[in-house]
Amino acid sequence: GESVGLHLPTLSVQEGDNSIINCAYSNSASDYFIWYKQESGKGPQFIIDIRSNMDKRQGQRVTVLLNKTVKHLSLQIAATQPGDSAVYFCALKINNAGNMLTFGGGTRLMVKP
Amino acid sequence: DSGVTQTPKHLITATGQRVTLRCSPRSGDLSVYWYQQSLDQGLQFLIQYYNGEERAKGNILERFSAQQFPDLHSELNLSSLELGDSALYFCASSPGQGADNEQFFGPGTRLTVL
């Protein structure tokens, strides 16, 4: 079956530094890759997505990189702030399987003031 | 606030019992999704409805069922509850059912089975 995994379960960074959260996936038949942020006591919140025909997409303070050759996805957060502290999940949508999300295991980002 | 509401926020019940979780999607969204978040399995897709009809099924147990009503709200029914069913249950909604539709998640219902 599909598996989506994360390299680091916990990432601790200093406020103001850049953060990089990584994700590996196994199914190459994936058209959409998405990053979600989950704060304590809340549901996942969409951050940014990227389609399989792209290798980079930028948002406000966030950049997602997709390397289909090695099946790797990363989320870069610039100038990390205390409000970025949360668990981050990568997720993907498999081609022709509708809009269901397959989530990775999550990485906890802790921002030190 | 995503615009998706879920009730109740917390639910504590005993093994063998049956519970119903409720979800109201964002205004105008036709598609509803249910996910389970547990410590050992992470976030897993359970089932999707679009405009009242079942569209996709994931790792949903036979003891679990769901439906979407004409007013588009959805209910997830969990029966013969076991200790392992303790988890957070999230509902999400999207305007359509295609893969280009962003899903908006509700705050979840925390189910504790004692």
PDB file of N, CA and C in Angstrom, chain B residues 29-114:
ATOM      1  N   ASP B  29     -20.017  23.893   0.329  1.00  0.00           N
ATOM      2  CA  ASP B  29     -19.221  22.705   0.030  1.00  0.00           C
ATOM      3  C   ASP B  29     -20.124  21.486  -0.093  1.00  0.00           C
ATOM      4  N   LEU B  30     -19.896  20.708  -1.130  1.00  0.00           N
ATOM      5  CA  LEU B  30     -20.721  19.525  -1.379  1.00  0.00           C
ATOM      6  C   LEU B  30     -20.058  18.233  -0.913  1.00  0.00           C
ATOM      7  N   SER B  31     -18.757  18.271  -0.745  1.00  0.00           N
ATOM      8  CA  SER B  31     -18.013  17.061  -0.403  1.00  0.00           C
ATOM      9  C   SER B  31     -17.607  17.062   1.068  1.00  0.00           C
ATOM     10  N   VAL B  32     -17.789  15.916   1.713  1.00  0.00           N
ATOM     11  CA  VAL B  32     -17.409  15.757   3.114  1.00  0.00           C
ATOM     12  C   VAL B  32     -16.511  14.522   3.237  1.00  0.00           C
ATOM     13  N   TYR B  33     -15.483  14.651   4.050  1.00  0.00           N
ATOM     14  CA  TYR B  33     -14.532  13.567   4.274  1.00  0.00           C
ATOM     15  C   TYR B  33     -14.417  13.322   5.770  1.00  0.00           C
ATOM     16  N   TRP B  34     -14.201  12.073   6.149  1.00  0.00           N
ATOM     17  CA  TRP B  34     -13.949  11.724   7.544  1.00  0.00           C
ATOM     18  C   TRP B  34     -12.558  11.106   7.648  1.00  0.00           C
ATOM     19  N   TYR B  35     -11.809  11.549   8.671  1.00  0.00           N
ATOM     20  CA  TYR B  35     -10.480  11.034   8.956  1.00  0.00           C
ATOM     21  C   TYR B  35     -10.404  10.654  10.429  1.00  0.00           C
ATOM     22  N   GLN B  36      -9.581   9.655  10.703  1.00  0.00           N
ATOM     23  CA  GLN B  36      -9.310   9.242  12.079  1.00  0.00           C
ATOM     24  C   GLN B  36      -7.843   9.539  12.391  1.00  0.00           C
ATOM     25  N   GLN B  37      -7.591  10.142  13.535  1.00  0.00           N
ATOM     26  CA  GLN B  37      -6.212  10.396  13.959  1.00  0.00           C
ATOM     27  C   GLN B  37      -5.962   9.691  15.279  1.00  0.00           C
ATOM     28  N   SER B  38      -5.151   8.650  15.231  1.00  0.00           N
ATOM     29  CA  SER B  38      -4.799   7.922  16.445  1.00  0.00           C
ATOM     30  C   SER B  38      -3.292   7.942  16.605  1.00  0.00           C
ATOM     31  N   LEU B  39      -2.840   7.628  17.816  1.00  0.00           N
ATOM     32  CA  LEU B  39      -1.409   7.700  18.113  1.00  0.00           C
ATOM     33  C   LEU B  39      -0.619   6.680  17.297  1.00  0.00           C
ATOM     34  N   ASP B  40      -1.215   5.491  17.089  1.00  0.00           N
ATOM     35  CA  ASP B  40      -0.449   4.454  16.407  1.00  0.00           C
ATOM     36  C   ASP B  40      -0.636   4.446  14.893  1.00  0.00           C
ATOM     37  N   GLN B  41      -1.753   4.966  14.402  1.00  0.00           N
ATOM     38  CA  GLN B  41      -2.021   4.916  12.959  1.00  0.00           C
ATOM     39  C   GLN B  41      -1.900   6.274  12.276  1.00  0.00           C
ATOM     40  N   GLY B  42      -1.734   7.337  13.047  1.00  0.00           N
ATOM     41  CA  GLY B  42      -1.656   8.653  12.428  1.00  0.00           C
ATOM     42  C   GLY B  42      -2.994   9.078  11.860  1.00  0.00           C
ATOM     43  N   LEU B  43      -2.956   9.949  10.864  1.00  0.00           N
ATOM     44  CA  LEU B  43      -4.166  10.455  10.216  1.00  0.00           C
ATOM     45  C   LEU B  43      -4.543   9.534   9.059  1.00  0.00           C
ATOM     46  N   GLN B  44      -5.731   8.942   9.138  1.00  0.00           N
ATOM     47  CA  GLN B  44      -6.151   8.017   8.089  1.00  0.00           C
ATOM     48  C   GLN B  44      -7.514   8.388   7.534  1.00  0.00           C
ATOM     49  N   PHE B  45      -7.618   8.345   6.232  1.00  0.00           N
ATOM     50  CA  PHE B  45      -8.872   8.615   5.552  1.00  0.00           C
ATOM     51  C   PHE B  45      -9.855   7.477   5.798  1.00  0.00           C
ATOM     52  N   LEU B  46     -11.079   7.831   6.111  1.00  0.00           N
ATOM     53  CA  LEU B  46     -12.107   6.820   6.345  1.00  0.00           C
ATOM     54  C   LEU B  46     -13.084   6.726   5.174  1.00  0.00           C
ATOM     55  N   ILE B  47     -13.726   7.851   4.861  1.00  0.00           N
ATOM     56  CA  ILE B  47     -14.782   7.805   3.848  1.00  0.00           C
ATOM     57  C   ILE B  47     -15.085   9.204   3.334  1.00  0.00           C
ATOM     58  N   GLN B  48     -15.604   9.271   2.100  1.00  0.00           N
ATOM     59  CA  GLN B  48     -15.962  10.538   1.487  1.00  0.00           C
ATOM     60  C   GLN B  48     -17.378  10.468   0.931  1.00  0.00           C
ATOM     61  N   TYR B  49     -18.106  11.572   1.093  1.00  0.00           N
ATOM     62  CA  TYR B  49     -19.410  11.730   0.480  1.00  0.00           C
ATOM     63  C   TYR B  49     -19.423  12.979  -0.373  1.00  0.00           C
ATOM     64  N   TYR B  50     -20.171  12.900  -1.449  1.00  0.00           N
ATOM     65  CA  TYR B  50     -20.346  14.058  -2.313  1.00  0.00           C
ATOM     66  C   TYR B  50     -21.823  14.182  -2.626  1.00  0.00           C
ATOM     67  N   ASN B  51     -22.399  15.280  -2.226  1.00  0.00           N
ATOM     68  CA  ASN B  51     -23.793  15.588  -2.502  1.00  0.00           C
ATOM     69  C   ASN B  51     -24.715  14.413  -2.146  1.00  0.00           C
ATOM     70  N   GLY B  52     -24.433  13.813  -1.014  1.00  0.00           N
ATOM     71  CA  GLY B  52     -25.298  12.760  -0.496  1.00  0.00           C
ATOM     72  C   GLY B  52     -24.909  11.347  -0.869  1.00  0.00           C
ATOM     73  N   GLU B  53     -23.951  11.203  -1.764  1.00  0.00           N
ATOM     74  CA  GLU B  53     -23.577   9.864  -2.198  1.00  0.00           C
ATOM     75  C   GLU B  53     -22.150   9.518  -1.776  1.00  0.00           C
ATOM     76  N   GLU B  54     -21.952   8.263  -1.410  1.00  0.00           N
ATOM     77  CA  GLU B  54     -20.618   7.808  -1.058  1.00  0.00           C
ATOM     78  C   GLU B  54     -19.733   7.831  -2.286  1.00  0.00           C
ATOM     79  N   ARG B  55     -18.516   8.375  -2.122  1.00  0.00           N
ATOM     80  CA  ARG B  55     -17.628   8.517  -3.286  1.00  0.00           C
ATOM     81  C   ARG B  55     -16.352   7.697  -3.146  1.00  0.00           C
ATOM     82  N   ALA B  56     -15.836   7.591  -1.940  1.00  0.00           N
ATOM     83  CA  ALA B  56     -14.599   6.843  -1.748  1.00  0.00           C
ATOM     84  C   ALA B  56     -14.554   6.281  -0.338  1.00  0.00           C
ATOM     85  N   LYS B  57     -13.932   5.110  -0.222  1.00  0.00           N
ATOM     86  CA  LYS B  57     -13.781   4.476   1.078  1.00  0.00           C
ATOM     87  C   LYS B  57     -12.324   4.196   1.328  1.00  0.00           C
ATOM     88  N   GLY B  58     -11.904   4.448   2.563  1.00  0.00           N
ATOM     89  CA  GLY B  58     -10.544   4.129   2.946  1.00  0.00           C
ATOM     90  C   GLY B  58     -10.549   2.998   3.937  1.00  0.00           C
ATOM     91  N   ASN B  59      -9.730   3.119   4.964  1.00  0.00           N
ATOM     92  CA  ASN B  59      -9.620   2.059   5.972  1.00  0.00           C
ATOM     93  C   ASN B  59     -10.716   2.172   7.020  1.00  0.00           C
ATOM     94  N   ILE B  60     -11.936   2.085   6.587  1.00  0.00           N
ATOM     95  CA  ILE B  60     -13.048   2.201   7.526  1.00  0.00           C
ATOM     96  C   ILE B  60     -13.545   0.819   7.927  1.00  0.00           C
ATOM     97  N   LEU B  61     -13.668   0.611   9.214  1.00  0.00           N
ATOM     98  CA  LEU B  61     -14.114  -0.678   9.732  1.00  0.00           C
ATOM     99  C   LEU B  61     -15.587  -0.898   9.415  1.00  0.00           C
ATOM    100  N   GLU B  62     -15.981  -2.159   9.368  1.00  0.00           N
ATOM    101  CA  GLU B  62     -17.389  -2.480   9.098  1.00  0.00           C
ATOM    102  C   GLU B  62     -18.297  -2.000  10.223  1.00  0.00           C
ATOM    103  N   ARG B  63     -17.749  -1.836  11.418  1.00  0.00           N
ATOM    104  CA  ARG B  63     -18.524  -1.325  12.561  1.00  0.00           C
ATOM    105  C   ARG B  63     -18.827   0.159  12.423  1.00  0.00           C
ATOM    106  N   PHE B  64     -18.153   0.807  11.474  1.00  0.00           N
ATOM    107  CA  PHE B  64     -18.336   2.244  11.277  1.00  0.00           C
ATOM    108  C   PHE B  64     -19.176   2.465  10.016  1.00  0.00           C
ATOM    109  N   SER B  65     -20.009   3.475  10.056  1.00  0.00           N
ATOM    110  CA  SER B  65     -20.779   3.842   8.862  1.00  0.00           C
ATOM    111  C   SER B  65     -20.974   5.352   8.860  1.00  0.00           C
ATOM    112  N   ALA B  66     -21.300   5.870   7.722  1.00  0.00           N
ATOM    113  CA  ALA B  66     -21.498   7.313   7.616  1.00  0.00           C
ATOM    114  C   ALA B  66     -22.610   7.595   6.623  1.00  0.00           C
ATOM    115  N   GLN B  67     -23.118   8.802   6.673  1.00  0.00           N
ATOM    116  CA  GLN B  67     -24.061   9.251   5.671  1.00  0.00           C
ATOM    117  C   GLN B  67     -24.000  10.765   5.558  1.00  0.00           C
ATOM    118  N   GLN B  68     -24.464  11.254   4.408  1.00  0.00           N
ATOM    119  CA  GLN B  68     -24.569  12.693   4.203  1.00  0.00           C
ATOM    120  C   GLN B  68     -26.024  12.988   3.865  1.00  0.00           C
ATOM    121  N   PHE B  69     -26.565  13.927   4.555  1.00  0.00           N
ATOM    122  CA  PHE B  69     -27.992  14.240   4.461  1.00  0.00           C
ATOM    123  C   PHE B  69     -28.256  15.305   3.394  1.00  0.00           C
ATOM    124  N   PRO B  70     -29.541  15.475   3.009  1.00  0.00           N
ATOM    125  CA  PRO B  70     -29.874  16.470   1.982  1.00  0.00           C
ATOM    126  C   PRO B  70     -29.382  17.882   2.301  1.00  0.00           C
ATOM    127  N   ASP B  71     -29.284  18.226   3.582  1.00  0.00           N
ATOM    128  CA  ASP B  71     -28.769  19.566   3.915  1.00  0.00           C
ATOM    129  C   ASP B  71     -27.243  19.582   3.929  1.00  0.00           C
ATOM    130  N   LEU B  72     -26.627  18.494   3.530  1.00  0.00           N
ATOM    131  CA  LEU B  72     -25.183  18.298   3.343  1.00  0.00           C
ATOM    132  C   LEU B  72     -24.407  18.040   4.630  1.00  0.00           C
ATOM    133  N   HIS B  73     -25.064  18.082   5.782  1.00  0.00           N
ATOM    134  CA  HIS B  73     -24.312  17.703   6.972  1.00  0.00           C
ATOM    135  C   HIS B  73     -24.093  16.193   6.953  1.00  0.00           C
ATOM    136  N   SER B  74     -23.101  15.747   7.685  1.00  0.00           N
ATOM    137  CA  SER B  74     -22.758  14.331   7.660  1.00  0.00           C
ATOM    138  C   SER B  74     -22.667  13.801   9.081  1.00  0.00           C
ATOM    139  N   GLU B  75     -22.910  12.516   9.213  1.00  0.00           N
ATOM    140  CA  GLU B  75     -22.768  11.847  10.498  1.00  0.00           C
ATOM    141  C   GLU B  75     -21.917  10.595  10.325  1.00  0.00           C
ATOM    142  N   LEU B  76     -21.060  10.363  11.298  1.00  0.00           N
ATOM    143  CA  LEU B  76     -20.238   9.160  11.342  1.00  0.00           C
ATOM    144  C   LEU B  76     -20.713   8.346  12.536  1.00  0.00           C
ATOM    145  N   ASN B  77     -21.164   7.144  12.274  1.00  0.00           N
ATOM    146  CA  ASN B  77     -21.662   6.261  13.317  1.00  0.00           C
ATOM    147  C   ASN B  77     -20.629   5.184  13.631  1.00  0.00           C
ATOM    148  N   LEU B  78     -20.300   5.077  14.900  1.00  0.00           N
ATOM    149  CA  LEU B  78     -19.324   4.082  15.355  1.00  0.00           C
ATOM    150  C   LEU B  78     -20.028   3.151  16.324  1.00  0.00           C
ATOM    151  N   SER B  79     -20.026   1.860  16.032  1.00  0.00           N
ATOM    152  CA  SER B  79     -20.755   0.931  16.893  1.00  0.00           C
ATOM    153  C   SER B  79     -19.828  -0.142  17.451  1.00  0.00           C
ATOM    154  N   SER B  80     -20.340  -0.878  18.432  1.00  0.00           N
ATOM    155  CA  SER B  80     -19.562  -1.936  19.102  1.00  0.00           C
ATOM    156  C   SER B  80     -18.157  -1.436  19.417  1.00  0.00           C
ATOM    157  N   LEU B  81     -18.115  -0.294  20.067  1.00  0.00           N
ATOM    158  CA  LEU B  81     -16.847   0.392  20.276  1.00  0.00           C
ATOM    159  C   LEU B  81     -15.844  -0.439  21.057  1.00  0.00           C
ATOM    160  N   GLU B  82     -14.594  -0.310  20.651  1.00  0.00           N
ATOM    161  CA  GLU B  82     -13.480  -0.983  21.308  1.00  0.00           C
ATOM    162  C   GLU B  82     -12.512   0.081  21.821  1.00  0.00           C
ATOM    163  N   LEU B  83     -11.644  -0.350  22.732  1.00  0.00           N
ATOM    164  CA  LEU B  83     -10.669   0.591  23.293  1.00  0.00           C
ATOM    165  C   LEU B  83      -9.846   1.247  22.187  1.00  0.00           C
ATOM    166  N   GLY B  84      -9.521   0.484  21.172  1.00  0.00           N
ATOM    167  CA  GLY B  84      -8.687   0.987  20.074  1.00  0.00           C
ATOM    168  C   GLY B  84      -9.358   2.006  19.189  1.00  0.00           C
ATOM    169  N   ASP B  85     -10.650   2.219  19.385  1.00  0.00           N
ATOM    170  CA  ASP B  85     -11.354   3.243  18.598  1.00  0.00           C
ATOM    171  C   ASP B  85     -11.143   4.635  19.181  1.00  0.00           C
ATOM    172  N   SER B  86     -10.538   4.705  20.354  1.00  0.00           N
ATOM    173  CA  SER B  86     -10.236   6.003  20.952  1.00  0.00           C
ATOM    174  C   SER B  86      -9.313   6.769  20.021  1.00  0.00           C
ATOM    175  N   ALA B  87      -9.715   7.947  19.623  1.00  0.00           N
ATOM    176  CA  ALA B  87      -8.961   8.720  18.633  1.00  0.00           C
ATOM    177  C   ALA B  87      -9.631  10.072  18.457  1.00  0.00           C
ATOM    178  N   LEU B  88      -8.977  10.908  17.660  1.00  0.00           N
ATOM    179  CA  LEU B  88      -9.582  12.140  17.182  1.00  0.00           C
ATOM    180  C   LEU B  88     -10.205  11.847  15.831  1.00  0.00           C
ATOM    181  N   TYR B  89     -11.426  12.298  15.637  1.00  0.00           N
ATOM    182  CA  TYR B  89     -12.106  12.103  14.364  1.00  0.00           C
ATOM    183  C   TYR B  89     -12.343  13.473  13.738  1.00  0.00           C
ATOM    184  N   PHE B  90     -11.776  13.646  12.551  1.00  0.00           N
ATOM    185  CA  PHE B  90     -11.890  14.919  11.852  1.00  0.00           C
ATOM    186  C   PHE B  90     -12.808  14.779  10.648  1.00  0.00           C
ATOM    187  N   CYS B  91     -13.536  15.822  10.439  1.00  0.00           N
ATOM    188  CA  CYS B  91     -14.331  15.979   9.233  1.00  0.00           C
ATOM    189  C   CYS B  91     -13.680  17.091   8.419  1.00  0.00           C
ATOM    190  N   ALA B  92     -13.685  16.944   7.117  1.00  0.00           N
ATOM    191  CA  ALA B  92     -13.205  17.988   6.225  1.00  0.00           C
ATOM    192  C   ALA B  92     -14.239  18.177   5.126  1.00  0.00           C
ATOM    193  N   SER B  93     -14.209  19.340   4.510  1.00  0.00           N
ATOM    194  CA  SER B  93     -15.126  19.555   3.381  1.00  0.00           C
ATOM    195  C   SER B  93     -14.401  20.271   2.253  1.00  0.00           C
ATOM    196  N   SER B  94     -14.925  20.128   1.059  1.00  0.00           N
ATOM    197  CA  SER B  94     -14.397  20.829  -0.108  1.00  0.00           C
ATOM    198  C   SER B  94     -15.561  21.148  -1.032  1.00  0.00           C
ATOM    199  N   PRO B  95     -15.377  22.144  -1.895  1.00  0.00           N
ATOM    200  CA  PRO B  95     -16.479  22.518  -2.794  1.00  0.00           C
ATOM    201  C   PRO B  95     -16.901  21.380  -3.718  1.00  0.00           C
ATOM    202  N   GLY B  96     -15.916  20.752  -4.348  1.00  0.00           N
ATOM    203  CA  GLY B  96     -16.190  19.664  -5.274  1.00  0.00           C
ATOM    204  C   GLY B  96     -15.498  18.400  -4.826  1.00  0.00           C
ATOM    205  N   GLN B  97     -15.390  17.463  -5.755  1.00  0.00           N
ATOM    206  CA  GLN B  97     -14.781  16.181  -5.396  1.00  0.00           C
ATOM    207  C   GLN B  97     -13.480  15.909  -6.146  1.00  0.00           C
ATOM    208  N   GLY B  98     -13.082  16.786  -7.035  1.00  0.00           N
ATOM    209  CA  GLY B  98     -11.864  16.569  -7.793  1.00  0.00           C
ATOM    210  C   GLY B  98     -10.623  16.821  -6.962  1.00  0.00           C
ATOM    211  N   ALA B  99      -9.504  16.318  -7.464  1.00  0.00           N
ATOM    212  CA  ALA B  99      -8.250  16.399  -6.733  1.00  0.00           C
ATOM    213  C   ALA B  99      -7.730  17.826  -6.625  1.00  0.00           C
ATOM    214  N   ASP B 100      -8.281  18.750  -7.395  1.00  0.00           N
ATOM    215  CA  ASP B 100      -7.842  20.138  -7.298  1.00  0.00           C
ATOM    216  C   ASP B 100      -8.591  20.903  -6.212  1.00  0.00           C
ATOM    217  N   ASN B 101      -9.429  20.206  -5.446  1.00  0.00           N
ATOM    218  CA  ASN B 101     -10.198  20.847  -4.375  1.00  0.00           C
ATOM    219  C   ASN B 101      -9.465  20.781  -3.049  1.00  0.00           C
ATOM    220  N   GLU B 102      -9.236  21.946  -2.463  1.00  0.00           N
ATOM    221  CA  GLU B 102      -8.614  21.990  -1.136  1.00  0.00           C
ATOM    222  C   GLU B 102      -9.616  21.523  -0.099  1.00  0.00           C
ATOM    223  N   GLN B 103      -9.143  20.757   0.884  1.00  0.00           N
ATOM    224  CA  GLN B 103      -9.981  20.287   1.972  1.00  0.00           C
ATOM    225  C   GLN B 103      -9.783  21.172   3.198  1.00  0.00           C
ATOM    226  N   PHE B 104     -10.883  21.530   3.820  1.00  0.00           N
ATOM    227  CA  PHE B 104     -10.874  22.354   5.025  1.00  0.00           C
ATOM    228  C   PHE B 104     -11.328  21.492   6.199  1.00  0.00           C
ATOM    229  N   PHE B 105     -10.494  21.436   7.231  1.00  0.00           N
ATOM    230  CA  PHE B 105     -10.748  20.531   8.333  1.00  0.00           C
ATOM    231  C   PHE B 105     -11.477  21.214   9.478  1.00  0.00           C
ATOM    232  N   GLY B 106     -12.349  20.458  10.120  1.00  0.00           N
ATOM    233  CA  GLY B 106     -12.999  20.921  11.332  1.00  0.00           C
ATOM    234  C   GLY B 106     -12.091  20.729  12.534  1.00  0.00           C
ATOM    235  N   PRO B 107     -12.555  21.131  13.728  1.00  0.00           N
ATOM    236  CA  PRO B 107     -11.733  21.055  14.942  1.00  0.00           C
ATOM    237  C   PRO B 107     -11.635  19.656  15.525  1.00  0.00           C
ATOM    238  N   GLY B 108     -12.451  18.731  15.032  1.00  0.00           N
ATOM    239  CA  GLY B 108     -12.372  17.345  15.485  1.00  0.00           C
ATOM    240  C   GLY B 108     -13.258  17.022  16.669  1.00  0.00           C
ATOM    241  N   THR B 109     -13.523  15.728  16.812  1.00  0.00           N
ATOM    242  CA  THR B 109     -14.203  15.176  17.989  1.00  0.00           C
ATOM    243  C   THR B 109     -13.241  14.186  18.627  1.00  0.00           C
ATOM    244  N   ARG B 110     -12.969  14.396  19.911  1.00  0.00           N
ATOM    245  CA  ARG B 110     -12.094  13.461  20.612  1.00  0.00           C
ATOM    246  C   ARG B 110     -12.948  12.383  21.259  1.00  0.00           C
ATOM    247  N   LEU B 111     -12.783  11.149  20.816  1.00  0.00           N
ATOM    248  CA  LEU B 111     -13.533  10.018  21.357  1.00  0.00           C
ATOM    249  C   LEU B 111     -12.647   9.220  22.292  1.00  0.00           C
ATOM    250  N   THR B 112     -13.131   9.006  23.489  1.00  0.00           N
ATOM    251  CA  THR B 112     -12.435   8.166  24.461  1.00  0.00           C
ATOM    252  C   THR B 112     -13.341   6.996  24.796  1.00  0.00           C
ATOM    253  N   VAL B 113     -12.852   5.797  24.582  1.00  0.00           N
ATOM    254  CA  VAL B 113     -13.600   4.585  24.890  1.00  0.00           C
ATOM    255  C   VAL B 113     -12.962   3.937  26.121  1.00  0.00           C
ATOM    256  N   LEU B 114     -13.744   3.800  27.184  1.00  0.00           N
ATOM    257  CA  LEU B 114     -13.214   3.253  28.436  1.00  0.00           C
ATOM    258  C   LEU B 114     -13.625   1.799  28.630  1.00  0.00           C
TER     259      LEU B 114
END
